[in-house]
Amino acid sequence: GEEGAGSGHDRPGTGELRMGGGPLRCWVVTGTPARVLQGWTALTGAPALPPSWALGPQHARWGFGSEHEVRRIVAGYRERDLPLSALHLDIDHYERHQVFTVDRERFPDLPGLAKDLRTDGVRLVSIVDPAVRADPGNAVYASGAAADAFVRDARGRPVRGVVWPGECVFPDFTAPRVREWWGALYEERLAQGFSGVWHDMNEPASFAPFGDPTLPRSSRHDLEGRGGDHREAHNVYALAMARAGYEGLRKLRPDERPFLFSRSGWAGMQRYGGTWSGDVTTGWPGLRASLSLVLGLGLCGVPYSGPDVGGFNGRPSPELYLRWFQLGAYLPLFRTHSAIWAGRREPWEFGPRVLEHARAALVERERLRPYFMTLAQLARLTGAPYVRPLWWGSSADRALRDCEDAFLLGDALLVAPVFERGGDRRAVRLPRGRWYDTATGQTHEGPGQVLLDAPLSRIPVLARAGSVIPVRGADGGLELEVWAPAAGRTGGGVVVRDAGDGWEKAEVERFTTKLVKGRVVVEQVVDGDAGPPRYPVRVRGIEGGRQS
């Protein structure tokens, strides 16, 4: 039957849950937002830790037509001094859109391409759809049919639908043996040189002239051996697919952290990777919705997510593209993407002024990469999202709870995107404490509302007084950016250095800050003892940057 939930907006203080059948089990977690997320993580699993490169800028498009075009795009980034960590290939790199294949005419040497790009610091990421073309000549179909891997109807016949490759069948990921079979297929993707995957069309989607655009509700699933129909399996289908992919990649490359994100998911999706907005509509409302999506997913236990920067299905104006790009630079998954008919998304396609400002956003993202890595490690340890609502530390503040157009990045930064055409100033509501404008150094006191400049070149970003932010220094090494605490107040922060893209246990390093006779004192705390920090320190927010 149909399921649904309501937050009780028409009846304050109430909620409503509707379900058509099956057991209902409830857990109630109370406390601060941080405690609630920690409890939710204990129930549904700790977030997967992305490899460090997946926290850098990524670029995608449905419509990269050939190996030559991919090389041209990456060269364009490098020639313009634009950082790039990964490039994504969509369904058009497949042979007739069939999963786990390659169009040899357009991509004659995909492993060689991947090797060359990796030498240049760029990883390849592959789309993976669950639908398998029902063709005996298709090796994946033949293998799955032999393994009895596909969803069946009540009469025992494989359920068929129509997706990009044509008539397709669908793996039953709710069966452990099918997950193992599917996970082993990722060996082909690794052999082609891909470093990660993004799961698409995995609700699962099926093009249908009538009815639900998915599998029939009567479709039969294994459901871990107890059996059931698609009404029960639908919500967990993408979650089970993610598990198959993640476990397969771990088995194939045990020394590397898998990179996987998905269009669909369910409670616990964070165990295997992240998610993204899907085909968000190009436009100012789509830009605003992008932030709501990331905030909401973070509060649902999925800390790694992001939108299609620029929107998926339309041609953004240069201003809209830039404002979206500036927001994306502060979100966990920072990826441009678009449909084949929706124009290009390379920064240089929008004119020299946009290119200049986009470069600044990319450079700042790279400078903040150690901070993002720290937030990723903390998310795994505590469940706390990278992107947090302004009320994260003040959940009783109704004014902050009503503010949905700005966010906290960790504890240290407050980001205020621009969501309106022509906007060059915007009001920002501040949580309690002193905040510094990172562009001008101007101080603001919270709680309260302030009006900040937001020229086209940047969006307002504020730093919390007393915070310690790990950043990439001019020499490429780790540096501590310290924002002076207010008089009579202390501060601090943590740094979690990533030992690489493997499974080495990371060390959590703690730092404290205080203001003593006009000097900022920064100390590293180890086993209860305070001493000088092991990293270079740059103090901001105080004249001369005095530090001891």
Coordinates of C-alpha atoms in Angstrom, one line a residue:
G1 CA 0.0 0.0 0.0
E2 CA 0.9 3.6 0.0
E3 CA 3.2 5.1 2.6
G4 CA 3.6 8.6 3.7
A5 CA 4.5 10.9 6.6
G6 CA 3.6 14.4 7.7
S7 CA 5.3 16.8 10.0
G8 CA 2.1 18.2 11.3
H9 CA 2.4 21.7 9.9
D10 CA -1.4 22.1 10.1
R11 CA -1.4 20.7 13.7
P12 CA 1.7 22.1 15.5
G13 CA 3.3 19.6 17.7
T14 CA 1.9 16.5 15.9
G15 CA 3.2 14.1 13.3
E16 CA 1.5 11.5 11.1
L17 CA 2.7 8.2 9.6
R18 CA 0.7 6.1 7.1
M19 CA 1.7 2.6 6.0
G20 CA 0.0 -0.1 4.2
G21 CA 1.3 -3.1 6.1
G22 CA 4.2 -4.8 7.7
P23 CA 5.6 -4.3 11.2
L24 CA 6.1 -0.8 12.6
R25 CA 9.2 -0.4 14.8
C26 CA 10.0 3.0 16.3
W27 CA 13.1 4.4 17.9
V28 CA 13.0 7.7 19.7
V29 CA 16.3 9.6 20.1
T30 CA 16.3 12.8 22.2
G31 CA 18.9 15.4 23.0
T32 CA 20.9 17.9 21.0
P33 CA 21.1 17.6 17.2
A34 CA 24.6 16.2 17.6
R35 CA 23.4 13.6 20.1
V36 CA 20.4 12.7 17.9
L37 CA 22.7 12.2 14.8
Q38 CA 25.1 10.1 17.0
G39 CA 22.2 7.9 18.0
W40 CA 20.9 7.6 14.5
T41 CA 24.4 6.6 13.3
A42 CA 24.5 3.9 16.1
L43 CA 21.2 2.5 14.7
T44 CA 21.9 2.7 10.9
G45 CA 25.7 2.7 10.6
A46 CA 28.7 5.0 10.5
P47 CA 29.1 7.1 7.3
A48 CA 31.6 5.8 4.8
L49 CA 34.8 7.7 4.5
P50 CA 35.4 9.0 1.0
P51 CA 38.9 9.0 -0.4
S52 CA 40.6 12.3 -0.1
W53 CA 40.5 13.1 -3.8
A54 CA 36.6 12.8 -3.7
L55 CA 36.6 16.0 -1.6
G56 CA 38.0 18.0 -4.5
P57 CA 36.2 19.6 -7.5
Q58 CA 34.6 17.2 -9.9
H59 CA 33.2 17.6 -13.4
A60 CA 30.6 15.7 -15.3
R61 CA 28.3 15.9 -18.3
W62 CA 25.9 13.6 -20.1
G63 CA 27.4 14.0 -23.5
F64 CA 31.2 13.6 -23.4
G65 CA 31.4 12.2 -26.9
S66 CA 34.8 10.7 -27.1
E67 CA 38.2 10.2 -25.5
H68 CA 39.5 13.2 -27.4
E69 CA 36.8 15.4 -25.9
V70 CA 37.7 14.2 -22.3
R71 CA 41.3 15.0 -22.9
R72 CA 40.4 18.4 -24.3
I73 CA 38.2 19.2 -21.2
V74 CA 40.9 18.2 -18.7
A75 CA 43.5 20.2 -20.7
G76 CA 41.2 23.2 -20.6
Y77 CA 41.2 23.0 -16.8
R78 CA 44.9 22.7 -16.6
E79 CA 45.6 25.5 -19.1
R80 CA 43.5 27.9 -17.1
D81 CA 44.9 26.9 -13.7
L82 CA 41.6 25.4 -12.5
P83 CA 41.9 22.6 -9.9
L84 CA 40.1 19.4 -10.9
S85 CA 40.1 16.1 -9.0
A86 CA 37.7 13.9 -11.0
L87 CA 35.8 13.7 -14.3
H88 CA 32.7 11.5 -14.6
L89 CA 31.5 9.5 -17.7
D90 CA 27.8 9.1 -18.2
I91 CA 25.9 6.4 -20.1
D92 CA 27.1 7.6 -23.5
H93 CA 30.5 6.0 -22.9
Y94 CA 28.8 2.6 -22.8
E95 CA 28.2 0.4 -25.9
R96 CA 24.5 1.0 -26.7
H97 CA 24.0 2.2 -23.1
Q98 CA 24.7 -1.3 -21.7
V99 CA 26.2 -1.4 -18.2
F100 CA 29.7 -2.7 -17.8
T101 CA 30.7 -2.2 -21.5
V102 CA 32.7 0.4 -23.4
D103 CA 32.0 2.0 -26.8
R104 CA 35.3 1.1 -28.4
E105 CA 34.9 3.5 -31.3
R106 CA 34.6 6.6 -29.1
F107 CA 36.8 5.3 -26.3
P108 CA 39.4 3.0 -27.9
D109 CA 41.8 3.0 -25.0
L110 CA 39.9 3.8 -21.8
P111 CA 42.6 2.3 -19.4
G112 CA 45.2 4.4 -21.2
L113 CA 43.1 7.5 -20.9
A114 CA 42.5 6.9 -17.2
K115 CA 46.2 6.3 -16.6
D116 CA 47.2 9.6 -18.3
L117 CA 44.5 11.6 -16.4
R118 CA 45.6 10.0 -13.1
T119 CA 49.2 11.1 -13.8
D120 CA 47.7 14.6 -14.1
G121 CA 45.9 14.2 -10.8
V122 CA 42.4 13.5 -12.2
R123 CA 40.4 10.4 -11.5
L124 CA 37.7 8.9 -13.7
V125 CA 34.3 8.0 -12.2
S126 CA 31.8 5.8 -14.0
I127 CA 28.0 5.8 -14.0
V128 CA 26.5 2.4 -13.2
D129 CA 22.8 1.7 -13.8
P130 CA 21.1 -1.5 -12.4
A131 CA 19.0 -2.2 -15.6
V132 CA 20.6 -5.0 -17.7
R133 CA 19.7 -5.3 -21.4
A134 CA 17.7 -8.5 -22.0
D135 CA 19.9 -9.8 -24.8
P136 CA 21.5 -13.3 -24.8
G137 CA 24.5 -11.7 -26.6
N138 CA 25.0 -9.4 -23.6
A139 CA 27.5 -11.0 -21.3
V140 CA 26.1 -9.4 -18.1
Y141 CA 22.6 -10.7 -19.0
A142 CA 23.9 -14.2 -19.8
S143 CA 25.8 -14.3 -16.5
G144 CA 22.9 -13.0 -14.5
A145 CA 20.4 -15.4 -16.1
A146 CA 22.7 -18.3 -15.3
A147 CA 22.9 -17.2 -11.7
D148 CA 19.1 -16.6 -11.5
A149 CA 19.9 -13.0 -10.5
F150 CA 16.9 -11.1 -11.8
V151 CA 13.7 -10.0 -10.2
R152 CA 10.7 -12.2 -11.2
D153 CA 7.0 -11.9 -11.3
A154 CA 4.4 -14.0 -9.4
R155 CA 4.6 -16.6 -12.2
G156 CA 8.4 -16.9 -12.0
R157 CA 9.2 -15.0 -15.2
P158 CA 11.9 -12.2 -15.1
V159 CA 10.3 -8.8 -14.8
R160 CA 11.0 -6.7 -17.8
G161 CA 11.1 -2.9 -18.3
V162 CA 12.4 -0.3 -20.7
V163 CA 15.4 1.8 -19.7
W164 CA 18.3 3.4 -21.7
P165 CA 19.6 0.1 -23.3
G166 CA 16.1 -1.0 -24.4
E167 CA 14.2 -3.9 -22.9
C168 CA 15.8 -4.7 -19.6
V169 CA 15.8 -7.0 -16.5
F170 CA 16.7 -6.0 -13.0
P171 CA 19.0 -7.6 -10.5
D172 CA 17.4 -8.6 -7.2
F173 CA 19.8 -6.9 -4.8
T174 CA 17.8 -8.0 -1.8
A175 CA 19.4 -11.5 -2.3
P176 CA 22.9 -11.9 -0.8
R177 CA 24.1 -14.1 -3.6
V178 CA 23.0 -11.5 -6.2
R179 CA 24.8 -8.8 -4.4
E180 CA 28.0 -10.9 -4.5
W181 CA 27.5 -11.6 -8.2
W182 CA 26.9 -7.9 -9.0
G183 CA 29.8 -6.7 -6.8
A184 CA 32.2 -8.9 -8.7
L185 CA 31.2 -7.2 -12.0
Y186 CA 32.9 -4.0 -10.8
E187 CA 36.2 -5.7 -11.7
E188 CA 35.5 -4.6 -15.3
R189 CA 35.1 -1.0 -14.2
L190 CA 38.4 -1.1 -12.3
A191 CA 40.1 -2.7 -15.2
Q192 CA 39.0 0.2 -17.4
G193 CA 40.7 2.6 -15.0
F194 CA 37.8 4.0 -13.1
S195 CA 38.4 5.1 -9.5
G196 CA 34.8 5.4 -8.4
V197 CA 31.1 4.9 -9.4
W198 CA 27.9 6.8 -9.3
H199 CA 24.7 4.8 -9.2
D200 CA 21.8 6.2 -11.3
M201 CA 18.3 5.1 -12.3
N202 CA 18.3 2.9 -9.2
E203 CA 14.8 3.6 -7.6
P204 CA 14.7 1.4 -9.8
A205 CA 13.4 3.5 -12.8
S206 CA 11.7 2.0 -15.8
F207 CA 10.2 4.0 -18.6
A208 CA 6.4 3.4 -18.5
P209 CA 3.6 4.8 -20.6
F210 CA 1.3 4.3 -17.7
G211 CA 1.5 3.3 -14.0
D212 CA 4.4 3.8 -11.7
P213 CA 7.8 4.4 -13.5
T214 CA 9.3 1.5 -11.6
L215 CA 8.8 -2.2 -11.2
P216 CA 5.3 -3.6 -10.7
R217 CA 4.3 -3.8 -7.1
S218 CA 3.7 -7.5 -7.5
S219 CA 7.3 -8.2 -8.5
R220 CA 8.9 -10.8 -6.2
H221 CA 12.1 -10.2 -4.2
D222 CA 14.3 -12.4 -2.1
L223 CA 14.4 -9.9 0.9
E224 CA 17.3 -11.8 2.6
G225 CA 15.6 -15.1 2.1
R226 CA 12.1 -14.5 3.6
G227 CA 10.5 -13.3 0.3
G228 CA 8.2 -10.4 -0.4
D229 CA 7.0 -8.1 -3.2
H230 CA 8.1 -4.8 -4.6
R231 CA 6.0 -2.8 -2.3
E232 CA 8.3 -3.8 0.5
A233 CA 11.5 -3.9 -1.6
H234 CA 11.2 -0.6 -3.4
N235 CA 12.6 1.7 -0.8
V236 CA 15.6 -0.6 0.0
Y237 CA 16.4 -1.4 -3.7
A238 CA 19.0 1.3 -4.1
L239 CA 20.4 0.7 -0.6
A240 CA 21.0 -2.9 -1.4
M241 CA 22.6 -2.0 -4.8
A242 CA 24.9 0.4 -3.0
R243 CA 25.9 -2.4 -0.6
A244 CA 26.6 -4.7 -3.5
G245 CA 28.8 -2.1 -5.2
Y246 CA 30.6 -1.1 -2.0
E247 CA 31.3 -4.6 -0.8
G248 CA 32.4 -5.6 -4.3
L249 CA 34.9 -2.7 -4.5
R250 CA 36.2 -3.5 -1.1
K251 CA 36.9 -7.1 -2.0
L252 CA 38.5 -6.1 -5.3
R253 CA 40.6 -3.3 -3.9
P254 CA 41.0 -4.1 -0.2
D255 CA 43.6 -1.4 0.4
E256 CA 41.5 1.5 -1.0
R257 CA 38.5 3.2 0.3
P258 CA 35.6 2.8 -2.3
F259 CA 34.1 5.9 -3.8
L260 CA 30.4 5.5 -4.5
F261 CA 27.3 7.8 -4.5
S262 CA 23.8 7.2 -5.5
R263 CA 20.7 8.9 -6.8
S264 CA 18.4 6.9 -4.5
G265 CA 18.8 5.4 -1.1
W266 CA 17.3 4.6 2.3
A267 CA 18.1 4.7 5.9
G268 CA 21.7 3.5 6.2
M269 CA 22.8 4.7 2.8
Q270 CA 25.7 6.5 4.4
R271 CA 27.4 3.2 5.2
Y272 CA 28.3 2.8 1.5
G273 CA 28.7 6.3 0.3
G274 CA 26.7 9.5 -0.4
T275 CA 24.1 10.8 -2.7
W276 CA 23.3 13.7 -5.0
S277 CA 20.4 15.8 -6.0
G278 CA 19.4 13.9 -9.1
D279 CA 18.2 16.0 -12.0
V280 CA 17.7 19.3 -10.2
T281 CA 16.0 21.9 -12.3
T282 CA 18.1 24.7 -13.6
G283 CA 16.9 28.0 -12.2
W284 CA 17.1 30.1 -9.0
P285 CA 14.6 27.9 -7.2
G286 CA 16.7 24.9 -8.1
L287 CA 19.8 26.7 -6.6
R288 CA 17.9 27.3 -3.3
A289 CA 16.6 23.7 -3.3
S290 CA 20.2 22.5 -3.6
L291 CA 21.1 23.7 -0.1
S292 CA 17.8 22.4 1.4
L293 CA 18.6 19.0 0.0
V294 CA 22.2 18.8 1.4
L295 CA 21.0 20.1 4.8
G296 CA 18.1 17.6 4.9
L297 CA 20.3 14.7 3.9
G298 CA 22.9 15.6 6.5
L299 CA 20.2 15.6 9.2
C300 CA 19.0 12.2 7.9
G301 CA 22.5 10.7 8.5
V302 CA 23.9 11.1 5.0
P303 CA 26.7 13.7 5.3
Y304 CA 28.3 13.4 1.8
S305 CA 26.0 14.9 -0.9
G306 CA 25.7 17.7 -3.3
P307 CA 23.7 19.0 -6.3
D308 CA 24.3 19.2 -10.1
V309 CA 26.0 22.6 -10.0
G310 CA 24.3 24.7 -12.7
G311 CA 21.2 22.5 -12.7
F312 CA 20.8 19.5 -14.8
N313 CA 18.2 20.3 -17.5
G314 CA 18.6 23.9 -18.6
R315 CA 21.0 26.6 -19.6
P316 CA 21.9 28.8 -16.6
S317 CA 22.8 32.4 -17.1
P318 CA 26.4 33.3 -16.2
E319 CA 25.2 34.8 -12.9
L320 CA 23.2 31.8 -11.9
Y321 CA 26.0 29.4 -12.9
L322 CA 28.5 31.4 -10.8
R323 CA 26.3 31.6 -7.7
W324 CA 25.7 27.9 -7.9
F325 CA 29.4 27.3 -8.4
Q326 CA 30.2 29.4 -5.3
L327 CA 27.7 27.4 -3.2
G328 CA 29.0 24.1 -4.5
A329 CA 32.6 25.0 -3.4
Y330 CA 31.4 24.7 0.2
L331 CA 29.4 21.5 -0.1
P332 CA 30.8 18.0 0.4
L333 CA 30.2 16.8 -3.2
F334 CA 31.3 19.6 -5.5
R335 CA 30.3 18.5 -9.0
T336 CA 29.1 20.3 -12.1
H337 CA 26.8 18.2 -14.3
S338 CA 24.2 18.7 -17.0
A339 CA 22.0 16.9 -19.6
I340 CA 23.2 16.5 -23.2
W341 CA 20.8 19.2 -24.3
A342 CA 21.5 21.7 -21.5
G343 CA 24.7 23.3 -22.6
R344 CA 28.2 23.1 -21.2
R345 CA 29.3 23.5 -17.6
E346 CA 33.0 24.3 -17.9
P347 CA 33.7 27.6 -16.2
W348 CA 35.3 29.2 -19.3
E349 CA 32.0 28.8 -21.2
F350 CA 30.4 31.6 -19.3
G351 CA 32.9 34.4 -20.0
P352 CA 36.1 35.8 -18.6
R353 CA 34.6 37.4 -15.5
V354 CA 32.8 34.2 -14.4
L355 CA 36.0 32.2 -15.2
E356 CA 38.0 34.5 -12.9
H357 CA 35.5 34.2 -10.0
A358 CA 35.0 30.5 -10.5
R359 CA 38.8 30.0 -10.3
A360 CA 38.8 31.8 -7.0
A361 CA 36.1 29.4 -5.7
L362 CA 38.1 26.4 -6.9
V363 CA 41.3 27.6 -5.3
E364 CA 39.5 28.2 -2.0
R365 CA 38.0 24.7 -2.1
E366 CA 41.5 23.3 -2.5
R367 CA 42.8 25.5 0.3
L368 CA 40.1 24.1 2.6
R369 CA 40.6 20.5 1.5
P370 CA 42.2 19.5 4.9
Y371 CA 39.2 21.0 6.7
F372 CA 36.8 18.9 4.5
M373 CA 38.9 15.9 5.3
T374 CA 38.7 16.6 9.0
L375 CA 34.9 17.0 8.7
A376 CA 34.7 13.7 6.8
Q377 CA 36.6 11.9 9.5
L378 CA 34.4 13.5 12.2
A379 CA 31.3 12.5 10.4
R380 CA 32.5 8.9 10.4
L381 CA 33.3 9.1 14.1
T382 CA 30.2 11.0 15.3
G383 CA 27.6 11.1 12.5
A384 CA 27.8 14.9 12.5
P385 CA 27.2 16.3 8.9
Y386 CA 29.7 18.6 7.2
V387 CA 26.9 21.0 6.4
R388 CA 24.8 21.9 9.4
P389 CA 21.8 24.2 9.9
L390 CA 22.5 27.5 11.7
W391 CA 20.6 26.2 14.8
W392 CA 23.0 23.2 15.2
G393 CA 24.4 24.5 18.4
S394 CA 21.3 26.5 19.5
S395 CA 18.3 24.3 18.7
A396 CA 16.0 26.3 20.9
D397 CA 16.6 29.5 19.0
R398 CA 13.4 29.9 16.9
A399 CA 14.9 32.7 14.8
L400 CA 17.8 30.4 13.7
R401 CA 15.4 27.5 13.1
D402 CA 13.5 29.6 10.6
C403 CA 16.7 30.5 8.7
E404 CA 17.1 28.1 5.7
D405 CA 19.3 30.2 3.4
A406 CA 22.7 29.9 5.1
F407 CA 24.6 27.1 6.8
L408 CA 27.5 26.1 9.0
L409 CA 30.4 24.2 7.5
G410 CA 31.6 22.3 10.5
D411 CA 31.7 24.4 13.7
A412 CA 34.1 27.0 12.3
L413 CA 32.6 28.6 9.1
L414 CA 29.2 30.2 8.3
V415 CA 28.4 30.3 4.6
A416 CA 25.7 32.6 3.2
P417 CA 25.0 31.8 -0.5
V418 CA 23.3 34.3 -2.9
F419 CA 19.9 32.9 -4.1
E420 CA 18.5 35.9 -6.0
R421 CA 19.3 37.4 -9.4
G422 CA 21.2 40.6 -9.1
G423 CA 21.9 40.2 -5.4
D424 CA 25.0 42.0 -4.1
R425 CA 24.1 42.3 -0.4
R426 CA 22.2 39.9 1.8
A427 CA 21.0 39.7 5.4
V428 CA 22.5 36.9 7.5
R429 CA 21.3 35.8 10.9
L430 CA 24.2 34.9 13.2
P431 CA 24.4 32.4 16.0
R432 CA 25.7 33.6 19.3
G433 CA 29.3 34.7 19.5
R434 CA 31.8 36.8 17.5
W435 CA 32.1 36.2 13.7
Y436 CA 34.7 37.5 11.3
D437 CA 34.1 38.2 7.6
T438 CA 36.8 36.1 6.0
A439 CA 37.1 38.5 3.1
T440 CA 37.3 41.8 4.9
G441 CA 38.2 40.9 8.5
Q442 CA 35.2 42.9 9.8
T443 CA 33.7 41.6 13.1
H444 CA 30.1 40.9 13.8
E445 CA 28.4 39.9 17.1
G446 CA 25.7 37.4 17.4
P447 CA 22.9 36.6 18.0
G448 CA 21.3 38.9 15.6
Q449 CA 21.0 39.8 11.9
V450 CA 23.6 41.6 9.9
L451 CA 23.8 42.9 6.3
L452 CA 26.8 41.7 4.4
D453 CA 28.3 42.6 1.0
A454 CA 28.0 39.8 -1.6
P455 CA 29.7 41.1 -4.8
L456 CA 29.6 38.8 -7.8
S457 CA 33.2 37.8 -7.0
R458 CA 32.3 35.9 -3.8
I459 CA 29.6 34.9 -1.3
P460 CA 29.8 35.9 2.4
V461 CA 31.7 33.4 4.5
L462 CA 32.2 34.1 8.2
A463 CA 34.6 32.4 10.7
R464 CA 33.8 31.8 14.3
A465 CA 36.1 33.6 16.7
G466 CA 38.5 31.3 18.4
S467 CA 38.3 28.6 15.7
V468 CA 41.2 26.5 14.4
I469 CA 40.8 25.5 10.7
P470 CA 43.2 23.2 9.0
V471 CA 44.1 24.5 5.5
R472 CA 46.5 23.9 2.7
G473 CA 49.4 26.3 3.0
A474 CA 51.2 28.0 0.1
D475 CA 53.8 25.2 0.1
G476 CA 51.2 22.6 0.0
G477 CA 51.6 21.5 3.6
L478 CA 49.1 21.7 6.4
E479 CA 48.7 25.0 8.1
L480 CA 46.4 26.1 11.0
E481 CA 44.3 29.1 10.3
V482 CA 43.4 30.6 13.6
W483 CA 40.7 33.2 14.1
A484 CA 41.4 35.3 17.2
P485 CA 39.1 34.6 20.1
A486 CA 37.1 37.4 21.7
A487 CA 38.5 38.9 24.9
G488 CA 37.7 36.7 27.9
R489 CA 36.7 33.8 25.7
T490 CA 38.6 30.7 24.5
G491 CA 38.3 28.6 21.4
G492 CA 39.8 25.7 19.6
G493 CA 39.4 23.0 17.1
V494 CA 40.5 19.6 15.9
V495 CA 42.5 18.3 12.9
V496 CA 42.3 14.9 11.5
R497 CA 45.0 14.3 8.9
D498 CA 44.3 11.7 6.3
A499 CA 47.0 9.2 5.9
G500 CA 46.0 8.5 2.3
D501 CA 43.1 6.7 0.5
G502 CA 43.4 3.5 2.5
W503 CA 42.2 2.3 5.9
E504 CA 44.9 3.6 8.2
K505 CA 43.5 4.9 11.5
A506 CA 43.6 8.6 11.5
E507 CA 44.8 10.6 14.6
V508 CA 42.5 13.3 16.1
E509 CA 44.6 16.2 17.1
R510 CA 43.2 18.9 19.4
F511 CA 44.1 22.6 19.7
T512 CA 43.0 25.4 22.0
T513 CA 43.1 29.2 21.6
K514 CA 43.0 32.1 24.0
L515 CA 43.8 35.8 24.0
V516 CA 46.4 36.8 26.5
K517 CA 47.5 40.5 26.7
G518 CA 46.6 41.1 23.1
R519 CA 48.4 38.0 21.8
V520 CA 46.7 34.8 20.5
V521 CA 48.0 31.7 22.3
V522 CA 47.6 28.5 20.3
E523 CA 48.4 25.2 22.0
Q524 CA 48.2 21.5 21.0
V525 CA 46.7 19.3 23.7
V526 CA 48.2 15.7 23.9
D527 CA 47.1 13.4 26.7
G528 CA 46.0 16.4 28.8
D529 CA 49.3 18.3 28.3
A530 CA 49.4 21.5 26.4
G531 CA 52.3 22.5 24.2
P532 CA 53.2 24.3 21.0
P533 CA 51.4 23.1 17.8
R534 CA 53.3 20.9 15.4
Y535 CA 52.0 22.9 12.3
P536 CA 52.6 26.4 11.1
V537 CA 50.0 28.9 12.5
R538 CA 48.5 31.9 10.8
V539 CA 46.4 34.1 13.0
R540 CA 43.6 36.2 11.5
G541 CA 41.3 38.7 13.1
I542 CA 43.9 40.6 15.1
E543 CA 46.2 43.3 13.9
G544 CA 49.6 42.0 12.9
G545 CA 48.5 38.4 13.4
R546 CA 50.4 38.2 16.7
Q547 CA 50.7 34.6 18.1
S548 CA 52.6 32.8 20.8

